Amino acid sequence: MDHQTTPAPARLPAGRKAELLAYVAEAEHATVAQLAARFEVSADTIRRDLHQLHRRGLVVRTHGGAVSVDVIGAAEKRLDVRMQIHTEEKERIGALAATLVSSNSVLMINAGTTTLSVVRHLGERRDLTIATNNLRIATEISPNIVRDLYLFGGSVRIGGQATIGPVSLQLPGGRDLQLRCDLALISVGAVSAKGGYSTSNLSEAVMMGEMMERATRVAILADSSKFTEPLFAQIAGLDRAQYLVTDAAPPSELAEALGHAGVQILVATASGQSENHKAAQ
Amino acid sequence: MDHQTTPAPARLPAGRKAELLAYVAEAEHATVAQLAARFEVSADTIRRDLHQLHRRGLVVRTHGGAVSVDVIGAAEKRLDVRMQIHTEEKERIGALAATLVSSNSVLMINAGTTTLSVVRHLGERRDLTIATNNLRIATEISPNIVRDLYLFGGSVRIGGQATIGPVSLQLPGGRDLQLRCDLALISVGAVSAKGGYSTSNLSEAVMMGEMMERATRVAILADSSKFTEPLFAQIAGLDRAQYLVTDAAPPSELAEALGHAGVQILVATASGQSENHKAAQ
DNA sequence: ACAGATTATGCGGTTTTGTGCGAGTTAAAG
DNA sequence: CTTTAACTCGCACAAAACCGCATAATCTGT
């Protein structure tokens, strides 16, 4: 696989980024120096490009270069079926979001790997009441921290470990009860100034919206790759949440919109633990 | 498993970690010295890499090297299965009960290890519709054999991998639907001539009863240790089922009662054949 | 068309990360 | 109990990343 296509004279930034993405995708991995030489720009420019592509989730940035998302996906998928991509960012977000949870409170948690990582960090809490549509929570949670665990019934999303259905429970006795909770933990697909919170699956969007409506406080979980254009189905406007837990400060426009909507932004910095930096490998 | 792919020509740190992970995954275990030679870096670097992968749960660190999570995962799973007293009898019962299931049919399955073993033997079926309160089914079933999978919501029984609630589903739209199925697979706690089918948990008994009422045909799964006195909560009378799948012929008094109730007794023998007892009236 | 604003790029600084080496410590094996 | 191998910790050095700023290119509004 030779990449001697063009000497790349004067090209548009966007065009270069597209080629850069194609290059990384085909070569599976590339170093910054390599790319700088190939496109005849400075290493700093390559870094900035890769940073953008990383934020859009098209590439995984690493120290020294970048690797294709398929590669990391394939590598992790091969042996990590039970524990989906559990990256450093998601763990940090989960740990920070867990600080919003106090003992004896009532939670609603939607499906998703990010919310699952919150559950892993609830070690000190006790007597929680949790209602969720996430099947994995039932298997991963420690029995010590939970008083009651309820699972919303419905259709099981194939592949995903979640159910799709209404946010309600009919306990033996027949009639439907109105449910409330202290805190809803919702992992969304996208956060944008224009489109608010959104995701790509309509049924899931409905569920998330219902959970949010039943909650006294709402925390949105979204890593920085979710700061993009709105996706297919809008869940709610920005002002519907009290907290946004993420791993990097949102772009200024979005930050301003969130501030205007009264959303408190919690950023999980890497400094907490002296672990590795970006999502490696 | 030949790993003579590359002599490792100046790789990215992250890229090396990815390959390292793949190497460990395939070889199942590897020593630090081995990996250091393979990737042409110092043993210290390998140690640091393994430490990071360990923190992310992708590998298990041991003295001298690391082992793949699959291996220990499989070991745990075996242990897990053993914990459920996953005897050969139950597997035989599961295999035999699976013969009652035809493609394109609609099943209701209750919680329990015996019913779970039925699911493992459905390999050839296709386009099944399954409704259950068993969380394990959602994770263990192959997506190829199921068209739709529904989970009854409710309280999650601690320790047990099952939900407790009414046998109904409210899909988005609001109102409750009447459900029917072709076959209900019910694993019970006891079968007796006097007490019919019974179990020790009241809520579960209610669920089993509801599943049976909604089924055209009912198969009871019970190994021979269940031919005892009735337990706390009666589920239904003997005549409510069409089949009893077990691993040894019941005592004569019970066999007679079952025959009188019109129950066909399927015995899974050690040789894999099924004896077909239709007790004479 | 032109001035101002926005974006993109490169450069020089500092800071962080990755790596190897050596000393001291700990764990496994004979 | 001894001995060897592996681990931990601290340090040093180099590469990479980050930050701020200056400059060039591009876009926008009148």
mmCIF file of N, CA, C and O in Angstrom, chain A residues 54-97:
data_model
loop_
_atom_site.group_PDB
_atom_site.id
_atom_site.type_symbol
_atom_site.label_atom_id
_atom_site.label_comp_id
_atom_site.label_asym_id
_atom_site.label_seq_id
_atom_site.Cartn_x
_atom_site.Cartn_y
_atom_site.Cartn_z
ATOM 1 N N HIS A 54 -10.534 13.458 15.797
ATOM 2 C CA HIS A 54 -10.765 12.689 17.014
ATOM 3 C C HIS A 54 -12.069 13.128 17.671
ATOM 4 O O HIS A 54 -12.860 12.288 18.127
ATOM 5 N N ARG A 55 -12.285 14.436 17.721
ATOM 6 C CA ARG A 55 -13.498 14.922 18.384
ATOM 7 C C ARG A 55 -14.735 14.497 17.629
ATOM 8 O O ARG A 55 -15.814 14.395 18.200
ATOM 9 N N ARG A 56 -14.580 14.287 16.334
ATOM 10 C CA ARG A 56 -15.729 13.809 15.574
ATOM 11 C C ARG A 56 -15.793 12.295 15.576
ATOM 12 O O ARG A 56 -16.638 11.694 14.909
ATOM 13 N N GLY A 57 -14.913 11.668 16.284
ATOM 14 C CA GLY A 57 -14.975 10.219 16.413
ATOM 15 C C GLY A 57 -14.531 9.460 15.181
ATOM 16 O O GLY A 57 -14.830 8.282 15.043
ATOM 17 N N LEU A 58 -13.822 10.120 14.290
ATOM 18 C CA LEU A 58 -13.439 9.459 13.043
ATOM 19 C C LEU A 58 -12.081 8.783 13.151
ATOM 20 O O LEU A 58 -11.692 8.021 12.274
ATOM 21 N N VAL A 59 -11.392 9.088 14.206
ATOM 22 C CA VAL A 59 -10.034 8.600 14.348
ATOM 23 C C VAL A 59 -9.722 8.581 15.848
ATOM 24 O O VAL A 59 -10.370 9.271 16.630
ATOM 25 N N VAL A 60 -8.812 7.761 16.227
ATOM 26 C CA VAL A 60 -8.428 7.742 17.638
ATOM 27 C C VAL A 60 -7.043 8.356 17.764
ATOM 28 O O VAL A 60 -6.069 7.848 17.222
ATOM 29 N N ARG A 61 -6.994 9.415 18.495
ATOM 30 C CA ARG A 61 -5.734 10.131 18.670
ATOM 31 C C ARG A 61 -4.890 9.411 19.709
ATOM 32 O O ARG A 61 -5.379 9.000 20.759
ATOM 33 N N THR A 62 -3.628 9.302 19.424
ATOM 34 C CA THR A 62 -2.718 8.689 20.383
ATOM 35 C C THR A 62 -1.442 9.512 20.434
ATOM 36 O O THR A 62 -1.213 10.360 19.579
ATOM 37 N N HIS A 63 -0.654 9.202 21.387
ATOM 38 C CA HIS A 63 0.622 9.897 21.489
ATOM 39 C C HIS A 63 1.484 9.508 20.298
ATOM 40 O O HIS A 63 1.773 8.335 20.114
ATOM 41 N N GLY A 64 1.869 10.498 19.516
ATOM 42 C CA GLY A 64 2.735 10.222 18.386
ATOM 43 C C GLY A 64 2.013 10.079 17.073
ATOM 44 O O GLY A 64 2.627 10.104 16.022
ATOM 45 N N GLY A 65 0.720 9.949 17.098
ATOM 46 C CA GLY A 65 0.012 9.789 15.838
ATOM 47 C C GLY A 65 -1.455 9.492 16.051
ATOM 48 O O GLY A 65 -2.080 10.024 16.957
ATOM 49 N N ALA A 66 -1.994 8.644 15.208
ATOM 50 C CA ALA A 66 -3.404 8.291 15.310
ATOM 51 C C ALA A 66 -3.593 6.916 14.711
ATOM 52 O O ALA A 66 -2.813 6.465 13.872
ATOM 53 N N VAL A 67 -4.638 6.242 15.159
ATOM 54 C CA VAL A 67 -4.975 4.944 14.599
ATOM 55 C C VAL A 67 -6.418 4.970 14.134
ATOM 56 O O VAL A 67 -7.235 5.730 14.645
ATOM 57 N N SER A 68 -6.707 4.131 13.164
ATOM 58 C CA SER A 68 -8.058 4.062 12.613
ATOM 59 C C SER A 68 -9.038 3.533 13.654
ATOM 60 O O SER A 68 -8.686 2.725 14.503
ATOM 61 N N VAL A 69 -10.254 3.994 13.569
ATOM 62 C CA VAL A 69 -11.257 3.530 14.530
ATOM 63 C C VAL A 69 -11.585 2.064 14.318
ATOM 64 O O VAL A 69 -11.881 1.357 15.272
ATOM 65 N N ASP A 70 -11.539 1.597 13.071
ATOM 66 C CA ASP A 70 -11.882 0.186 12.829
ATOM 67 C C ASP A 70 -10.902 -0.713 13.557
ATOM 68 O O ASP A 70 -11.274 -1.734 14.115
ATOM 69 N N VAL A 71 -9.648 -0.339 13.516
ATOM 70 C CA VAL A 71 -8.636 -1.180 14.134
ATOM 71 C C VAL A 71 -8.902 -1.326 15.616
ATOM 72 O O VAL A 71 -8.967 -2.433 16.145
ATOM 73 N N ILE A 72 -9.086 -0.203 16.276
ATOM 74 C CA ILE A 72 -9.337 -0.278 17.703
ATOM 75 C C ILE A 72 -10.643 -0.997 17.952
ATOM 76 O O ILE A 72 -10.753 -1.808 18.863
ATOM 77 N N GLY A 73 -11.625 -0.721 17.096
ATOM 78 C CA GLY A 73 -12.900 -1.417 17.246
ATOM 79 C C GLY A 73 -12.712 -2.909 17.123
ATOM 80 O O GLY A 73 -13.164 -3.664 17.965
ATOM 81 N N ALA A 74 -11.982 -3.325 16.079
ATOM 82 C CA ALA A 74 -11.780 -4.753 15.856
ATOM 83 C C ALA A 74 -10.999 -5.362 17.007
ATOM 84 O O ALA A 74 -11.356 -6.412 17.515
ATOM 85 N N ALA A 75 -9.944 -4.676 17.435
ATOM 86 C CA ALA A 75 -9.104 -5.227 18.485
ATOM 87 C C ALA A 75 -9.894 -5.420 19.760
ATOM 88 O O ALA A 75 -9.761 -6.437 20.429
ATOM 89 N N GLU A 76 -10.720 -4.459 20.069
ATOM 90 C CA GLU A 76 -11.454 -4.567 21.324
ATOM 91 C C GLU A 76 -12.662 -5.472 21.198
ATOM 92 O O GLU A 76 -13.014 -6.161 22.125
ATOM 93 N N LYS A 77 -13.256 -5.451 20.027
ATOM 94 C CA LYS A 77 -14.450 -6.258 19.860
ATOM 95 C C LYS A 77 -14.124 -7.737 19.977
ATOM 96 O O LYS A 77 -14.905 -8.523 20.476
ATOM 97 N N ARG A 78 -12.920 -8.080 19.489
ATOM 98 C CA ARG A 78 -12.540 -9.478 19.476
ATOM 99 C C ARG A 78 -12.619 -10.100 20.863
ATOM 100 O O ARG A 78 -13.008 -11.236 21.008
ATOM 101 N N LEU A 79 -12.200 -9.343 21.832
ATOM 102 C CA LEU A 79 -12.100 -9.979 23.138
ATOM 103 C C LEU A 79 -12.876 -9.228 24.194
ATOM 104 O O LEU A 79 -12.821 -9.565 25.357
ATOM 105 N N ASP A 80 -13.592 -8.242 23.784
ATOM 106 C CA ASP A 80 -14.292 -7.471 24.797
ATOM 107 C C ASP A 80 -15.766 -7.412 24.466
ATOM 108 O O ASP A 80 -16.315 -6.371 24.219
ATOM 109 N N VAL A 81 -16.373 -8.567 24.440
ATOM 110 C CA VAL A 81 -17.786 -8.579 24.109
ATOM 111 C C VAL A 81 -18.607 -8.174 25.316
ATOM 112 O O VAL A 81 -19.577 -7.449 25.204
ATOM 113 N N ARG A 82 -18.176 -8.642 26.471
ATOM 114 C CA ARG A 82 -18.987 -8.384 27.648
ATOM 115 C C ARG A 82 -18.837 -6.943 28.101
ATOM 116 O O ARG A 82 -19.798 -6.322 28.497
ATOM 117 N N MET A 83 -17.638 -6.453 28.001
ATOM 118 C CA MET A 83 -17.402 -5.110 28.507
ATOM 119 C C MET A 83 -17.081 -4.191 27.350
ATOM 120 O O MET A 83 -15.960 -4.088 26.919
ATOM 121 N N GLN A 84 -18.089 -3.585 26.812
ATOM 122 C CA GLN A 84 -17.907 -2.751 25.629
ATOM 123 C C GLN A 84 -16.927 -1.647 25.924
ATOM 124 O O GLN A 84 -16.880 -1.145 27.015
ATOM 125 N N ILE A 85 -16.214 -1.332 24.874
ATOM 126 C CA ILE A 85 -15.250 -0.250 24.880
ATOM 127 C C ILE A 85 -15.299 0.595 26.134
ATOM 128 O O ILE A 85 -16.068 1.523 26.246
ATOM 129 N N HIS A 86 -14.445 0.201 27.057
ATOM 130 C CA HIS A 86 -14.556 0.919 28.308
ATOM 131 C C HIS A 86 -13.310 1.769 28.440
ATOM 132 O O HIS A 86 -12.307 1.404 28.989
ATOM 133 N N THR A 87 -13.403 2.898 27.812
ATOM 134 C CA THR A 87 -12.241 3.753 27.655
ATOM 135 C C THR A 87 -12.007 4.576 28.903
ATOM 136 O O THR A 87 -12.849 4.679 29.783
ATOM 137 N N GLU A 88 -10.841 5.146 28.915
ATOM 138 C CA GLU A 88 -10.453 5.996 30.032
ATOM 139 C C GLU A 88 -11.422 7.158 30.217
ATOM 140 O O GLU A 88 -11.833 7.468 31.333
ATOM 141 N N GLU A 89 -11.837 7.771 29.106
ATOM 142 C CA GLU A 89 -12.748 8.915 29.216
ATOM 143 C C GLU A 89 -14.048 8.503 29.896
ATOM 144 O O GLU A 89 -14.527 9.178 30.796
ATOM 145 N N LYS A 90 -14.594 7.384 29.431
ATOM 146 C CA LYS A 90 -15.881 6.970 29.981
ATOM 147 C C LYS A 90 -15.770 6.643 31.456
ATOM 148 O O LYS A 90 -16.679 6.928 32.233
ATOM 149 N N GLU A 91 -14.666 6.035 31.841
ATOM 150 C CA GLU A 91 -14.489 5.728 33.258
ATOM 151 C C GLU A 91 -14.393 7.010 34.076
ATOM 152 O O GLU A 91 -14.947 7.109 35.162
ATOM 153 N N ARG A 92 -13.699 7.976 33.540
ATOM 154 C CA ARG A 92 -13.575 9.238 34.275
ATOM 155 C C ARG A 92 -14.929 9.910 34.412
ATOM 156 O O ARG A 92 -15.293 10.430 35.472
ATOM 157 N N ILE A 93 -15.675 9.896 33.333
ATOM 158 C CA ILE A 93 -17.006 10.494 33.381
ATOM 159 C C ILE A 93 -17.870 9.751 34.394
ATOM 160 O O ILE A 93 -18.578 10.362 35.201
ATOM 161 N N GLY A 94 -17.773 8.430 34.359
ATOM 162 C CA GLY A 94 -18.563 7.638 35.293
ATOM 163 C C GLY A 94 -18.215 7.955 36.740
ATOM 164 O O GLY A 94 -19.092 8.097 37.587
ATOM 165 N N ALA A 95 -16.923 8.082 37.022
ATOM 166 C CA ALA A 95 -16.502 8.369 38.389
ATOM 167 C C ALA A 95 -17.014 9.726 38.842
ATOM 168 O O ALA A 95 -17.471 9.880 39.986
ATOM 169 N N LEU A 96 -16.961 10.690 37.954
ATOM 170 C CA LEU A 96 -17.413 12.027 38.331
ATOM 171 C C LEU A 96 -18.933 12.058 38.511
ATOM 172 O O LEU A 96 -19.441 12.639 39.468
ATOM 173 N N ALA A 97 -19.630 11.406 37.610
ATOM 174 C CA ALA A 97 -21.089 11.393 37.711
ATOM 175 C C ALA A 97 -21.532 10.679 38.988
ATOM 176 O O ALA A 97 -22.561 11.026 39.572
#
